[in-house]
mmCIF file with all atom_site columns, C-alpha atoms in Angstrom:
data_model
loop_
_atom_site.group_PDB
_atom_site.id
_atom_site.type_symbol
_atom_site.label_atom_id
_atom_site.label_alt_id
_atom_site.label_comp_id
_atom_site.label_asym_id
_atom_site.label_entity_id
_atom_site.label_seq_id
_atom_site.pdbx_PDB_ins_code
_atom_site.Cartn_x
_atom_site.Cartn_y
_atom_site.Cartn_z
_atom_site.occupancy
_atom_site.B_iso_or_equiv
_atom_site.pdbx_formal_charge
_atom_site.auth_seq_id
_atom_site.auth_comp_id
_atom_site.auth_asym_id
_atom_site.auth_atom_id
_atom_site.pdbx_PDB_model_num
ATOM 1   C CA . GLY A 1 1   ? 115.911 118.441 84.581 1.00 54.00 ? 1   GLY A CA 1
ATOM 2   C CA . GLU A 1 2   ? 112.357 119.652 84.366 1.00 69.00 ? 2   GLU A CA 1
ATOM 3   C CA . SER A 1 3   ? 111.071 122.519 86.462 1.00 84.00 ? 3   SER A CA 1
ATOM 4   C CA . PRO A 1 4   ? 109.057 121.870 89.616 1.00 87.00 ? 4   PRO A CA 1
ATOM 5   C CA . ARG A 1 5   ? 106.070 123.450 87.835 1.00 90.00 ? 5   ARG A CA 1
ATOM 6   C CA . VAL A 1 6   ? 106.213 120.870 85.019 1.00 89.00 ? 6   VAL A CA 1
ATOM 7   C CA . TYR A 1 7   ? 106.427 118.089 87.604 1.00 92.00 ? 7   TYR A CA 1
ATOM 8   C CA . ARG A 1 8   ? 103.381 119.420 89.492 1.00 93.00 ? 8   ARG A CA 1
ATOM 9   C CA . ILE A 1 9   ? 101.345 119.717 86.294 1.00 94.00 ? 9   ILE A CA 1
ATOM 10  C CA . GLN A 1 10  ? 102.249 116.171 85.255 1.00 92.00 ? 10  GLN A CA 1
ATOM 11  C CA . LEU A 1 11  ? 101.498 114.869 88.747 1.00 95.00 ? 11  LEU A CA 1
ATOM 12  C CA . ALA A 1 12  ? 98.104  116.618 88.743 1.00 96.00 ? 12  ALA A CA 1
ATOM 13  C CA . GLY A 1 13  ? 97.254  114.968 85.423 1.00 93.00 ? 13  GLY A CA 1
ATOM 14  C CA . PHE A 1 14  ? 98.234  111.543 86.689 1.00 94.00 ? 14  PHE A CA 1
ATOM 15  C CA . ALA A 1 15  ? 96.283  112.188 89.914 1.00 96.00 ? 15  ALA A CA 1
ATOM 16  C CA . ALA A 1 16  ? 93.120  112.910 87.908 1.00 95.00 ? 16  ALA A CA 1
ATOM 17  C CA . TYR A 1 17  ? 93.768  109.791 85.821 1.00 93.00 ? 17  TYR A CA 1
ATOM 18  C CA . SER A 1 18  ? 94.318  107.711 88.988 1.00 95.00 ? 18  SER A CA 1
ATOM 19  C CA . ALA A 1 19  ? 91.144  109.103 90.569 1.00 96.00 ? 19  ALA A CA 1
ATOM 20  C CA . LEU A 1 20  ? 89.196  108.067 87.490 1.00 94.00 ? 20  LEU A CA 1
ATOM 21  C CA . ILE A 1 21  ? 90.625  104.548 87.740 1.00 93.00 ? 21  ILE A CA 1
ATOM 22  C CA . GLY A 1 22  ? 89.555  104.477 91.404 1.00 94.00 ? 22  GLY A CA 1
ATOM 23  C CA . TYR A 1 23  ? 86.093  105.751 90.492 1.00 94.00 ? 23  TYR A CA 1
ATOM 24  C CA . LEU A 1 24  ? 85.670  102.955 87.978 1.00 91.00 ? 24  LEU A CA 1
ATOM 25  C CA . LEU A 1 25  ? 86.582  100.349 90.623 1.00 91.00 ? 25  LEU A CA 1
ATOM 26  C CA . VAL A 1 26  ? 83.084  100.804 92.044 1.00 90.00 ? 26  VAL A CA 1
ATOM 27  C CA . GLU A 1 27  ? 81.462  99.970  88.717 1.00 87.00 ? 27  GLU A CA 1
ATOM 28  C CA . ARG A 1 28  ? 83.703  96.913  88.278 1.00 87.00 ? 28  ARG A CA 1
ATOM 29  C CA . ALA A 1 29  ? 82.759  95.728  91.780 1.00 86.00 ? 29  ALA A CA 1
ATOM 30  C CA . GLU A 1 30  ? 79.077  95.926  90.815 1.00 87.00 ? 30  GLU A CA 1
ATOM 31  C CA . GLU A 1 31  ? 79.803  93.715  87.787 1.00 87.00 ? 31  GLU A CA 1
ATOM 32  C CA . GLY A 1 32  ? 81.029  90.960  90.095 1.00 90.00 ? 32  GLY A CA 1
ATOM 33  C CA . PRO A 1 33  ? 84.188  89.662  91.711 1.00 91.00 ? 33  PRO A CA 1
ATOM 34  C CA . LEU A 1 34  ? 85.778  88.308  88.521 1.00 90.00 ? 34  LEU A CA 1
ATOM 35  C CA . SER A 1 35  ? 85.361  91.606  86.696 1.00 85.00 ? 35  SER A CA 1
ATOM 36  C CA . LEU A 1 36  ? 86.765  93.486  89.690 1.00 89.00 ? 36  LEU A CA 1
ATOM 37  C CA . ALA A 1 37  ? 89.722  91.104  90.003 1.00 90.00 ? 37  ALA A CA 1
ATOM 38  C CA . LEU A 1 38  ? 90.620  91.344  86.309 1.00 87.00 ? 38  LEU A CA 1
ATOM 39  C CA . TYR A 1 39  ? 90.323  95.136  86.335 1.00 87.00 ? 39  TYR A CA 1
ATOM 40  C CA . GLY A 1 40  ? 92.376  95.270  89.540 1.00 89.00 ? 40  GLY A CA 1
ATOM 41  C CA . VAL A 1 41  ? 95.166  93.120  88.085 1.00 88.00 ? 41  VAL A CA 1
ATOM 42  C CA . ALA A 1 42  ? 95.252  95.108  84.842 1.00 86.00 ? 42  ALA A CA 1
ATOM 43  C CA . MET A 1 43  ? 95.349  98.470  86.629 1.00 90.00 ? 43  MET A CA 1
ATOM 44  C CA . THR A 1 44  ? 97.920  97.248  89.161 1.00 90.00 ? 44  THR A CA 1
ATOM 45  C CA . LEU A 1 45  ? 100.257 96.230  86.340 1.00 85.00 ? 45  LEU A CA 1
ATOM 46  C CA . HIS A 1 46  ? 99.655  99.564  84.644 1.00 86.00 ? 46  HIS A CA 1
ATOM 47  C CA . PHE A 1 47  ? 100.318 101.483 87.887 1.00 91.00 ? 47  PHE A CA 1
ATOM 48  C CA . LEU A 1 48  ? 103.590 99.593  88.407 1.00 90.00 ? 48  LEU A CA 1
ATOM 49  C CA . VAL A 1 49  ? 104.826 100.561 84.947 1.00 84.00 ? 49  VAL A CA 1
ATOM 50  C CA . THR A 1 50  ? 103.653 104.152 85.412 1.00 88.00 ? 50  THR A CA 1
ATOM 51  C CA . ASP A 1 51  ? 105.344 104.320 88.824 1.00 92.00 ? 51  ASP A CA 1
ATOM 52  C CA . HIS A 1 52  ? 108.606 103.100 87.312 1.00 88.00 ? 52  HIS A CA 1
ATOM 53  C CA . ALA A 1 53  ? 108.423 105.666 84.500 1.00 85.00 ? 53  ALA A CA 1
ATOM 54  C CA . LEU A 1 54  ? 107.635 108.545 86.876 1.00 91.00 ? 54  LEU A CA 1
ATOM 55  C CA . THR A 1 55  ? 110.431 107.480 89.231 1.00 93.00 ? 55  THR A CA 1
ATOM 56  C CA . ARG A 1 56  ? 112.861 107.404 86.314 1.00 88.00 ? 56  ARG A CA 1
ATOM 57  C CA . GLU A 1 57  ? 111.663 110.782 85.044 1.00 89.00 ? 57  GLU A CA 1
ATOM 58  C CA . HIS A 1 58  ? 111.302 112.722 88.321 1.00 92.00 ? 58  HIS A CA 1
ATOM 59  C CA . GLY A 1 59  ? 113.395 110.845 90.883 1.00 92.00 ? 59  GLY A CA 1
ATOM 60  C CA . ALA A 1 60  ? 113.417 112.059 94.473 1.00 92.00 ? 60  ALA A CA 1
ATOM 61  C CA . PRO A 1 61  ? 110.418 114.428 94.353 1.00 92.00 ? 61  PRO A CA 1
ATOM 62  C CA . TYR A 1 62  ? 108.199 111.680 93.002 1.00 95.00 ? 62  TYR A CA 1
ATOM 63  C CA . ARG A 1 63  ? 109.546 109.062 95.440 1.00 95.00 ? 63  ARG A CA 1
ATOM 64  C CA . ALA A 1 64  ? 109.035 111.434 98.384 1.00 95.00 ? 64  ALA A CA 1
ATOM 65  C CA . SER A 1 65  ? 105.447 112.502 97.773 1.00 95.00 ? 65  SER A CA 1
ATOM 66  C CA . GLY A 1 66  ? 104.218 111.815 94.248 1.00 96.00 ? 66  GLY A CA 1
ATOM 67  C CA . ARG A 1 67  ? 103.489 108.159 94.900 1.00 95.00 ? 67  ARG A CA 1
ATOM 68  C CA . TRP A 1 68  ? 101.362 109.083 97.898 1.00 96.00 ? 68  TRP A CA 1
ATOM 69  C CA . VAL A 1 69  ? 99.461  111.696 95.892 1.00 97.00 ? 69  VAL A CA 1
ATOM 70  C CA . LEU A 1 70  ? 98.614  109.114 93.222 1.00 97.00 ? 70  LEU A CA 1
ATOM 71  C CA . ALA A 1 71  ? 97.659  106.439 95.761 1.00 96.00 ? 71  ALA A CA 1
ATOM 72  C CA . GLY A 1 72  ? 95.453  108.954 97.570 1.00 97.00 ? 72  GLY A CA 1
ATOM 73  C CA . ALA A 1 73  ? 93.862  109.962 94.267 1.00 97.00 ? 73  ALA A CA 1
ATOM 74  C CA . VAL A 1 74  ? 92.776  106.356 93.642 1.00 96.00 ? 74  VAL A CA 1
ATOM 75  C CA . LEU A 1 75  ? 91.125  106.268 97.083 1.00 97.00 ? 75  LEU A CA 1
ATOM 76  C CA . VAL A 1 76  ? 89.421  109.637 96.531 1.00 97.00 ? 76  VAL A CA 1
ATOM 77  C CA . GLY A 1 77  ? 88.135  108.431 93.159 1.00 95.00 ? 77  GLY A CA 1
ATOM 78  C CA . TRP A 1 78  ? 86.783  105.260 94.739 1.00 95.00 ? 78  TRP A CA 1
ATOM 79  C CA . LEU A 1 79  ? 85.032  107.263 97.475 1.00 97.00 ? 79  LEU A CA 1
ATOM 80  C CA . VAL A 1 80  ? 83.446  109.598 94.924 1.00 95.00 ? 80  VAL A CA 1
ATOM 81  C CA . GLY A 1 81  ? 82.317  106.523 92.957 1.00 94.00 ? 81  GLY A CA 1
ATOM 82  C CA . VAL A 1 82  ? 80.602  105.143 96.046 1.00 95.00 ? 82  VAL A CA 1
ATOM 83  C CA . VAL A 1 83  ? 78.690  108.348 96.821 1.00 96.00 ? 83  VAL A CA 1
ATOM 84  C CA . ALA A 1 84  ? 78.089  109.713 93.303 1.00 94.00 ? 84  ALA A CA 1
ATOM 85  C CA . PRO A 1 85  ? 77.381  106.984 90.742 1.00 90.00 ? 85  PRO A CA 1
ATOM 86  C CA . LEU A 1 86  ? 77.001  108.042 87.111 1.00 89.00 ? 86  LEU A CA 1
ATOM 87  C CA . PRO A 1 87  ? 74.695  106.734 84.372 1.00 91.00 ? 87  PRO A CA 1
ATOM 88  C CA . VAL A 1 88  ? 75.893  103.767 82.314 1.00 87.00 ? 88  VAL A CA 1
ATOM 89  C CA . GLY A 1 89  ? 76.438  105.876 79.188 1.00 90.00 ? 89  GLY A CA 1
ATOM 90  C CA . ILE A 1 90  ? 78.896  108.127 80.996 1.00 91.00 ? 90  ILE A CA 1
ATOM 91  C CA . MET A 1 91  ? 80.646  105.128 82.539 1.00 87.00 ? 91  MET A CA 1
ATOM 92  C CA . VAL A 1 92  ? 81.277  103.707 79.064 1.00 86.00 ? 92  VAL A CA 1
ATOM 93  C CA . VAL A 1 93  ? 82.901  106.990 78.013 1.00 90.00 ? 93  VAL A CA 1
ATOM 94  C CA . LEU A 1 94  ? 85.034  107.010 81.162 1.00 89.00 ? 94  LEU A CA 1
ATOM 95  C CA . PHE A 1 95  ? 86.222  103.459 80.485 1.00 84.00 ? 95  PHE A CA 1
ATOM 96  C CA . GLY A 1 96  ? 87.137  104.618 76.982 1.00 86.00 ? 96  GLY A CA 1
ATOM 97  C CA . LEU A 1 97  ? 89.215  107.428 78.483 1.00 88.00 ? 97  LEU A CA 1
ATOM 98  C CA . ILE A 1 98  ? 91.025  104.952 80.725 1.00 87.00 ? 98  ILE A CA 1
ATOM 99  C CA . ALA A 1 99  ? 91.679  102.614 77.795 1.00 82.00 ? 99  ALA A CA 1
ATOM 100 C CA . GLY A 1 100 ? 93.092  105.530 75.802 1.00 83.00 ? 100 GLY A CA 1
ATOM 101 C CA . GLY A 1 101 ? 95.234  106.561 78.757 1.00 83.00 ? 101 GLY A CA 1
ATOM 102 C CA . VAL A 1 102 ? 96.616  103.046 79.064 1.00 79.00 ? 102 VAL A CA 1
ATOM 103 C CA . VAL A 1 103 ? 97.521  103.039 75.369 1.00 76.00 ? 103 VAL A CA 1
ATOM 104 C CA . ILE A 1 104 ? 99.149  106.483 75.489 1.00 79.00 ? 104 ILE A CA 1
ATOM 105 C CA . ASN A 1 105 ? 101.124 105.680 78.635 1.00 76.00 ? 105 ASN A CA 1
ATOM 106 C CA . SER A 1 106 ? 102.184 102.344 77.162 1.00 70.00 ? 106 SER A CA 1
ATOM 107 C CA . VAL A 1 107 ? 103.447 103.934 73.984 1.00 69.00 ? 107 VAL A CA 1
ATOM 108 C CA . LYS A 1 108 ? 105.207 106.688 75.919 1.00 69.00 ? 108 LYS A CA 1
ATOM 109 C CA . GLY A 1 109 ? 106.669 104.734 78.795 1.00 60.00 ? 109 GLY A CA 1
ATOM 110 C CA . GLU A 1 110 ? 106.755 101.066 77.928 1.00 57.00 ? 110 GLU A CA 1
ATOM 111 C CA . LEU A 1 111 ? 107.908 100.810 74.329 1.00 61.00 ? 111 LEU A CA 1
ATOM 112 C CA . PRO A 1 112 ? 111.675 100.496 74.052 1.00 59.00 ? 112 PRO A CA 1
ATOM 113 C CA . GLU A 1 113 ? 113.857 102.874 72.111 1.00 64.00 ? 113 GLU A CA 1
ATOM 114 C CA . GLU A 1 114 ? 114.516 102.054 68.469 1.00 64.00 ? 114 GLU A CA 1
ATOM 115 C CA . GLY A 1 115 ? 116.679 98.972  68.086 1.00 61.00 ? 115 GLY A CA 1
ATOM 116 C CA . GLU A 1 116 ? 116.447 98.024  71.784 1.00 61.00 ? 116 GLU A CA 1
ATOM 117 C CA . GLY A 1 117 ? 113.184 96.130  71.790 1.00 61.00 ? 117 GLY A CA 1
ATOM 118 C CA . ARG A 1 118 ? 112.112 92.578  71.232 1.00 66.00 ? 118 ARG A CA 1
ATOM 119 C CA . PHE A 1 119 ? 108.934 92.373  69.202 1.00 70.00 ? 119 PHE A CA 1
ATOM 120 C CA . TRP A 1 120 ? 107.526 88.989  70.262 1.00 74.00 ? 120 TRP A CA 1
ATOM 121 C CA . PRO A 1 121 ? 107.744 89.519  74.037 1.00 72.00 ? 121 PRO A CA 1
ATOM 122 C CA . PHE A 1 122 ? 106.205 92.969  73.590 1.00 71.00 ? 122 PHE A CA 1
ATOM 123 C CA . LEU A 1 123 ? 103.401 91.540  71.436 1.00 77.00 ? 123 LEU A CA 1
ATOM 124 C CA . ALA A 1 124 ? 102.729 88.764  73.960 1.00 79.00 ? 124 ALA A CA 1
ATOM 125 C CA . GLY A 1 125 ? 102.548 91.282  76.833 1.00 75.00 ? 125 GLY A CA 1
ATOM 126 C CA . ALA A 1 126 ? 100.292 93.628  74.870 1.00 76.00 ? 126 ALA A CA 1
ATOM 127 C CA . ALA A 1 127 ? 97.976  90.785  73.886 1.00 82.00 ? 127 ALA A CA 1
ATOM 128 C CA . GLY A 1 128 ? 97.787  89.467  77.444 1.00 80.00 ? 128 GLY A CA 1
ATOM 129 C CA . TYR A 1 129 ? 97.022  92.922  78.788 1.00 75.00 ? 129 TYR A CA 1
ATOM 130 C CA . ALA A 1 130 ? 94.354  93.457  76.121 1.00 77.00 ? 130 ALA A CA 1
ATOM 131 C CA . VAL A 1 131 ? 92.710  90.164  77.134 1.00 80.00 ? 131 VAL A CA 1
ATOM 132 C CA . LEU A 1 132 ? 92.641  91.309  80.786 1.00 75.00 ? 132 LEU A CA 1
ATOM 133 C CA . LEU A 1 133 ? 90.975  94.582  79.805 1.00 71.00 ? 133 LEU A CA 1
ATOM 134 C CA . VAL A 1 134 ? 88.418  92.915  77.548 1.00 76.00 ? 134 VAL A CA 1
ATOM 135 C CA . LEU A 1 135 ? 87.519  90.307  80.173 1.00 76.00 ? 135 LEU A CA 1
ATOM 136 C CA . ALA A 1 136 ? 87.250  92.979  82.863 1.00 67.00 ? 136 ALA A CA 1
#
């Protein structure tokens, strides 16, 4: 398995990513309830897939504390978003970072191994998720 140091580094990266998602919740809430709901559904689905991948990769250490670190990071990000709003131009860049993170995590954790996948269900899921993100 991987060293505890590698796990901590990966967890810190996902915590920063989760905090950013929490930060952007504030901006989505200001856009209105529909935008917030769509963003919330999209990020919830993404968090479920990420949680499954991290559980598979790190097992007991992640189940014991990693989940709580990531959940706490979302709350910290939201709190920072409430007290320290950023200009619109920076928010657009941050949403771009989240979109890129979703794509990278999807490619890494959600695509099946060669020969094990089914193209049409994958395409339907990817298209549906893209619609959620665009509408949010």
